[in-house]
Each structure stands twice: as C-alpha cells, then as structure tokens.
C-alpha cells in the first residue's frame, strides 16, 4: 500500500522541481562588449550585448548545478538574487523539517534563449529555457512520496522524465554580471510549445 501525503507535504514535494536543478555542468561563452559612441568620457563605459548576457547566464546555471546536492545557498551568493536565496533556503528547510529527502540526478540536455529586456523595471533581465532529464524522487521515512507536478496527489510514475524549466535572470549592473532570480517548471502546453520539445 503506497503511503499518501498530506496536502502540504504533497505541495512541498511537488514544488521542489521549481527551485532545485542539481545536475552536471553546462557550457558558457566568453565576454563580448562594445563601447558607447555617445559617451563623453575619454574612457567610455563598456556596454554588453545579448550574446555576452546569455553566456553569463549559462555560467550562473553551471555554478548552481555544481552546488552540493540539496544544500542551502550561502547568504550573499553573488550569482543569485536575495529573493531567490531566501525562497530556495526556505524550501530546503521545509523539506528537512518534514523529513523529506531526495535521491536521483538531473542531466541538462540543452539551454535555449527566450527573451532579453534591457528596459525591464529594476534593470535588464532575460529568460532561458533549460531542457533536462530527471530521476529525482522524494522519500519520507524510506517511502517514495513523489507527487506528479501539477497534480501532486497523484504518484509520479517511476523512471527518467523530461523536464522543462524557465530560468529568469537579472543584472544589477547594466549587463556585466547576472543573477538567477526565478525558476519555473513548465507543464502541459507550455512545455510542449517550448524549444525543448523540438
């Protein structure tokens, strides 16, 4: 007889997919900058293009995947926003408090650029799709309690599964450095219409 989760536990177990992306390393590109012709300074400030921004975002994704599994993010982590650090650490603490552990791994298959908005409120931001294959499952008291994303009351079938996440990044300094701000798992039609399904 399979143990049933309480609604709160189901939500937590299902929600882990929204923040945890532990996996093998990805790739990243190099810095490309240009100088602004409008600058009146003798040493013009560099500006950063989308190619550079997306390469830096890929580096951030790699740094995140290289963290020790299921460990909290250190306060002041430079490549994550304070809001993301708080949300991630609260989730890890909640899982620990409920006695839930995770086993398995995530292999990132590809990343795809989505949007880049230099005029976003609060500063330049961009989004990327991350396409991966996951074997991560949740356990409580030695029992598999993994719920299906989008329907956590339904047990998730065993075996590797393809997942699609939308990663949001922001830059505090006009594009020079980038921080992970949000992670959203895409389901149903959103996942089917993503570049991961092509």
Tab-separated table of C-alpha atoms in Angstrom:
chain	number	residue	atom	x	y	z
A	1	UNK	CA	0.000	0.000	0.000
A	2	UNK	CA	1.525	3.295	-1.077
A	3	UNK	CA	1.650	5.957	1.680
A	4	UNK	CA	-0.418	9.038	0.975
A	5	UNK	CA	0.899	12.539	1.582
A	6	UNK	CA	-0.830	15.314	3.388
A	7	UNK	CA	-1.765	18.192	1.056
A	8	UNK	CA	1.018	20.369	2.490
A	9	UNK	CA	3.635	17.651	2.056
A	10	UNK	CA	2.456	16.925	-1.477
A	11	UNK	CA	2.770	20.582	-2.390
A	12	UNK	CA	6.285	20.758	-0.956
A	13	UNK	CA	7.453	17.576	-2.684
A	14	UNK	CA	5.988	18.699	-5.983
A	15	UNK	CA	7.356	22.208	-5.582
A	16	UNK	CA	10.954	21.048	-5.229
A	17	UNK	CA	11.100	20.883	-9.007
A	18	UNK	CA	10.550	24.628	-9.143
A	19	UNK	CA	13.755	25.509	-7.338
A	20	UNK	CA	16.165	22.575	-7.412
A	21	UNK	CA	18.114	21.925	-10.571
A	22	UNK	CA	21.164	19.963	-9.398
A	23	UNK	CA	22.821	18.488	-12.470
A	24	UNK	CA	26.002	18.080	-14.467
A	25	UNK	CA	27.871	21.071	-15.773
A	26	UNK	CA	26.762	23.120	-18.776
A	27	UNK	CA	28.659	25.317	-21.194
A	28	UNK	CA	29.305	29.032	-21.321
A	29	UNK	CA	30.643	31.565	-23.772
A	30	UNK	CA	33.056	34.441	-23.471
A	31	UNK	CA	32.632	38.129	-22.820
A	32	UNK	CA	31.793	40.432	-25.701
A	33	UNK	CA	31.475	44.123	-25.164
A	34	UNK	CA	31.267	47.273	-27.213
A	35	UNK	CA	31.894	50.883	-26.327
A	36	UNK	CA	29.234	53.538	-26.435
A	37	UNK	CA	29.818	56.199	-29.080
A	38	UNK	CA	27.610	58.596	-27.113
A	39	UNK	CA	29.883	58.600	-24.074
A	40	UNK	CA	31.670	61.864	-23.416
A	41	UNK	CA	34.277	60.213	-21.208
A	42	UNK	CA	37.787	59.640	-22.511
A	43	UNK	CA	37.443	56.083	-21.212
A	44	UNK	CA	33.942	55.031	-22.297
A	45	UNK	CA	31.937	52.637	-20.181
A	46	UNK	CA	31.501	49.254	-21.884
A	47	UNK	CA	28.056	48.095	-22.926
A	48	UNK	CA	27.076	44.443	-23.062
A	49	UNK	CA	25.181	42.620	-25.779
A	50	UNK	CA	22.745	39.691	-25.671
A	51	UNK	CA	25.402	37.181	-26.688
A	52	UNK	CA	27.515	38.116	-23.676
A	53	UNK	CA	24.480	38.241	-21.354
A	54	UNK	CA	23.258	34.774	-22.291
A	55	UNK	CA	26.771	33.350	-21.957
A	56	UNK	CA	26.985	34.764	-18.432
A	57	UNK	CA	23.539	33.325	-17.612
A	58	UNK	CA	24.775	29.902	-18.711
A	59	UNK	CA	27.731	30.278	-16.341
A	60	UNK	CA	25.310	31.007	-13.499
A	61	UNK	CA	23.318	27.860	-14.339
A	62	UNK	CA	26.536	25.843	-14.217
A	63	UNK	CA	27.519	27.305	-10.837
A	64	UNK	CA	24.122	26.380	-9.438
A	65	UNK	CA	24.370	22.802	-10.690
A	66	UNK	CA	27.818	22.447	-9.107
A	67	UNK	CA	26.473	23.171	-5.602
A	68	UNK	CA	26.496	20.287	-3.097
A	69	UNK	CA	23.220	18.434	-3.514
A	70	UNK	CA	20.236	19.804	-1.558
A	71	UNK	CA	22.352	22.229	0.449
A	72	UNK	CA	21.175	25.769	1.238
A	73	UNK	CA	22.581	28.657	-0.745
A	74	UNK	CA	25.032	30.758	1.273
A	75	UNK	CA	23.739	34.232	2.067
A	76	UNK	CA	25.377	36.748	-0.233
A	77	UNK	CA	25.801	34.298	-3.120
A	78	UNK	CA	26.745	36.687	-5.900
A	79	UNK	CA	25.054	34.821	-8.769
A	80	UNK	CA	21.598	34.654	-7.131
A	81	UNK	CA	19.242	37.433	-6.055
A	82	UNK	CA	18.432	37.826	-2.362
A	83	UNK	CA	14.815	36.859	-3.099
A	84	UNK	CA	15.874	33.634	-4.795
A	85	UNK	CA	18.293	32.731	-1.998
A	86	UNK	CA	15.523	33.219	0.572
A	87	UNK	CA	12.962	31.175	-1.371
A	88	UNK	CA	15.406	28.353	-2.064
A	89	UNK	CA	16.654	28.138	1.515
A	90	UNK	CA	13.132	28.217	2.936
A	91	UNK	CA	12.187	25.320	0.694
A	92	UNK	CA	15.234	23.281	1.695
A	93	UNK	CA	14.493	23.964	5.382
A	94	UNK	CA	10.854	22.922	4.942
A	95	UNK	CA	11.810	19.646	3.299
A	96	UNK	CA	14.289	18.912	6.076
A	97	UNK	CA	11.732	19.746	8.758
A	98	UNK	CA	9.258	17.306	7.215
A	99	UNK	CA	11.876	14.587	6.997
A	100	UNK	CA	11.836	14.537	3.204
A	101	UNK	CA	14.997	13.623	1.329
A	102	UNK	CA	15.646	13.461	-2.398
A	103	UNK	CA	17.576	10.943	-4.443
A	104	UNK	CA	18.453	10.993	-8.120
A	105	UNK	CA	20.044	13.379	-10.558
A	106	UNK	CA	19.264	15.870	-13.296
A	107	UNK	CA	21.083	15.904	-16.620
A	108	UNK	CA	20.783	19.114	-18.604
A	109	UNK	CA	20.367	18.378	-22.296
A	110	UNK	CA	20.246	21.919	-23.688
A	111	UNK	CA	19.530	25.568	-22.945
A	112	UNK	CA	17.679	27.966	-25.225
A	113	UNK	CA	17.459	31.743	-25.190
A	114	UNK	CA	13.975	33.220	-24.796
A	115	UNK	CA	13.684	36.932	-24.022
A	116	UNK	CA	16.036	39.779	-23.221
A	117	UNK	CA	14.610	43.069	-21.941
A	118	UNK	CA	17.124	45.846	-21.344
A	119	UNK	CA	14.339	48.214	-20.235
A	120	UNK	CA	12.723	45.930	-17.650
A	121	UNK	CA	11.687	47.574	-14.345
A	122	UNK	CA	14.581	47.268	-11.925
A	123	UNK	CA	17.136	46.625	-14.651
A	124	UNK	CA	17.917	44.400	-17.606
A	125	UNK	CA	16.546	40.873	-17.345
A	126	UNK	CA	16.478	37.804	-19.547
A	127	UNK	CA	14.972	34.316	-19.616
A	128	UNK	CA	16.190	30.949	-20.853
A	129	UNK	CA	14.681	27.510	-21.262
A	130	UNK	CA	16.526	24.622	-19.619
A	131	UNK	CA	15.737	21.172	-21.025
A	132	UNK	CA	16.703	18.271	-18.788
A	133	UNK	CA	16.139	14.652	-17.869
A	134	UNK	CA	15.436	13.988	-14.193
A	135	UNK	CA	15.451	10.895	-11.991
A	136	UNK	CA	14.982	12.885	-8.746
A	137	UNK	CA	12.441	11.399	-6.346
A	138	UNK	CA	11.337	12.350	-2.836
A	139	UNK	CA	11.331	9.996	0.170
A	140	UNK	CA	9.859	10.217	3.654
A	141	UNK	CA	10.641	7.537	6.254
A	142	UNK	CA	12.118	5.459	3.450
A	143	UNK	CA	8.927	5.579	1.365
A	144	UNK	CA	8.684	7.135	-2.091
A	145	UNK	CA	6.332	10.129	-1.781
A	146	UNK	CA	6.967	11.811	-5.134
A	147	UNK	CA	3.908	13.641	-6.466
A	148	UNK	CA	3.220	14.500	-10.088
A	149	UNK	CA	3.935	18.166	-10.947
A	150	UNK	CA	0.614	19.912	-11.497
A	151	UNK	CA	-1.270	17.089	-9.726
A	152	UNK	CA	0.662	16.365	-6.517
A	153	UNK	CA	-1.987	13.986	-5.128
A	154	UNK	CA	-1.125	11.571	-7.954
A	155	UNK	CA	2.049	9.454	-7.510
A	156	UNK	CA	4.661	10.212	-10.155
A	157	UNK	CA	5.468	7.167	-12.326
A	158	UNK	CA	8.998	5.866	-11.848
A	159	UNK	CA	11.720	6.236	-14.430
A	160	UNK	CA	13.564	9.134	-16.110
A	161	UNK	CA	11.379	12.028	-17.215
A	162	UNK	CA	11.974	15.033	-19.412
A	163	UNK	CA	11.530	18.379	-17.686
A	164	UNK	CA	11.403	21.961	-18.907
A	165	UNK	CA	12.267	24.943	-16.722
A	166	UNK	CA	12.133	28.635	-17.480
A	167	UNK	CA	15.037	30.410	-15.770
A	168	UNK	CA	14.845	34.146	-15.133
A	169	UNK	CA	17.944	36.262	-14.598
A	170	UNK	CA	18.528	39.888	-13.737
A	171	UNK	CA	21.567	42.150	-13.899
A	172	UNK	CA	22.312	44.660	-11.127
A	173	UNK	CA	24.958	46.485	-13.166
A	174	UNK	CA	23.720	47.000	-16.703
A	175	UNK	CA	24.593	43.571	-18.046
A	176	UNK	CA	28.082	42.956	-16.673
A	177	UNK	CA	27.072	40.387	-14.069
A	178	UNK	CA	23.962	38.221	-13.862
A	179	UNK	CA	21.927	36.660	-11.060
A	180	UNK	CA	19.410	33.823	-11.037
A	181	UNK	CA	16.078	35.289	-9.909
A	182	UNK	CA	13.332	32.736	-10.595
A	183	UNK	CA	12.917	29.117	-11.680
A	184	UNK	CA	9.605	27.897	-13.054
A	185	UNK	CA	8.841	24.365	-14.203
A	186	UNK	CA	6.723	24.414	-17.359
A	187	UNK	CA	3.962	21.837	-17.713
A	188	UNK	CA	1.441	20.771	-20.331
A	189	UNK	CA	1.062	23.048	-23.328
A	190	UNK	CA	3.773	25.433	-22.117
A	191	UNK	CA	6.322	22.608	-22.079
A	192	UNK	CA	5.068	21.182	-25.375
A	193	UNK	CA	5.473	24.536	-27.108
A	194	UNK	CA	8.957	25.173	-25.709
A	195	UNK	CA	12.172	24.627	-27.706
A	196	UNK	CA	12.770	21.544	-25.539
A	197	UNK	CA	10.007	19.698	-27.393
A	198	UNK	CA	11.505	20.378	-30.829
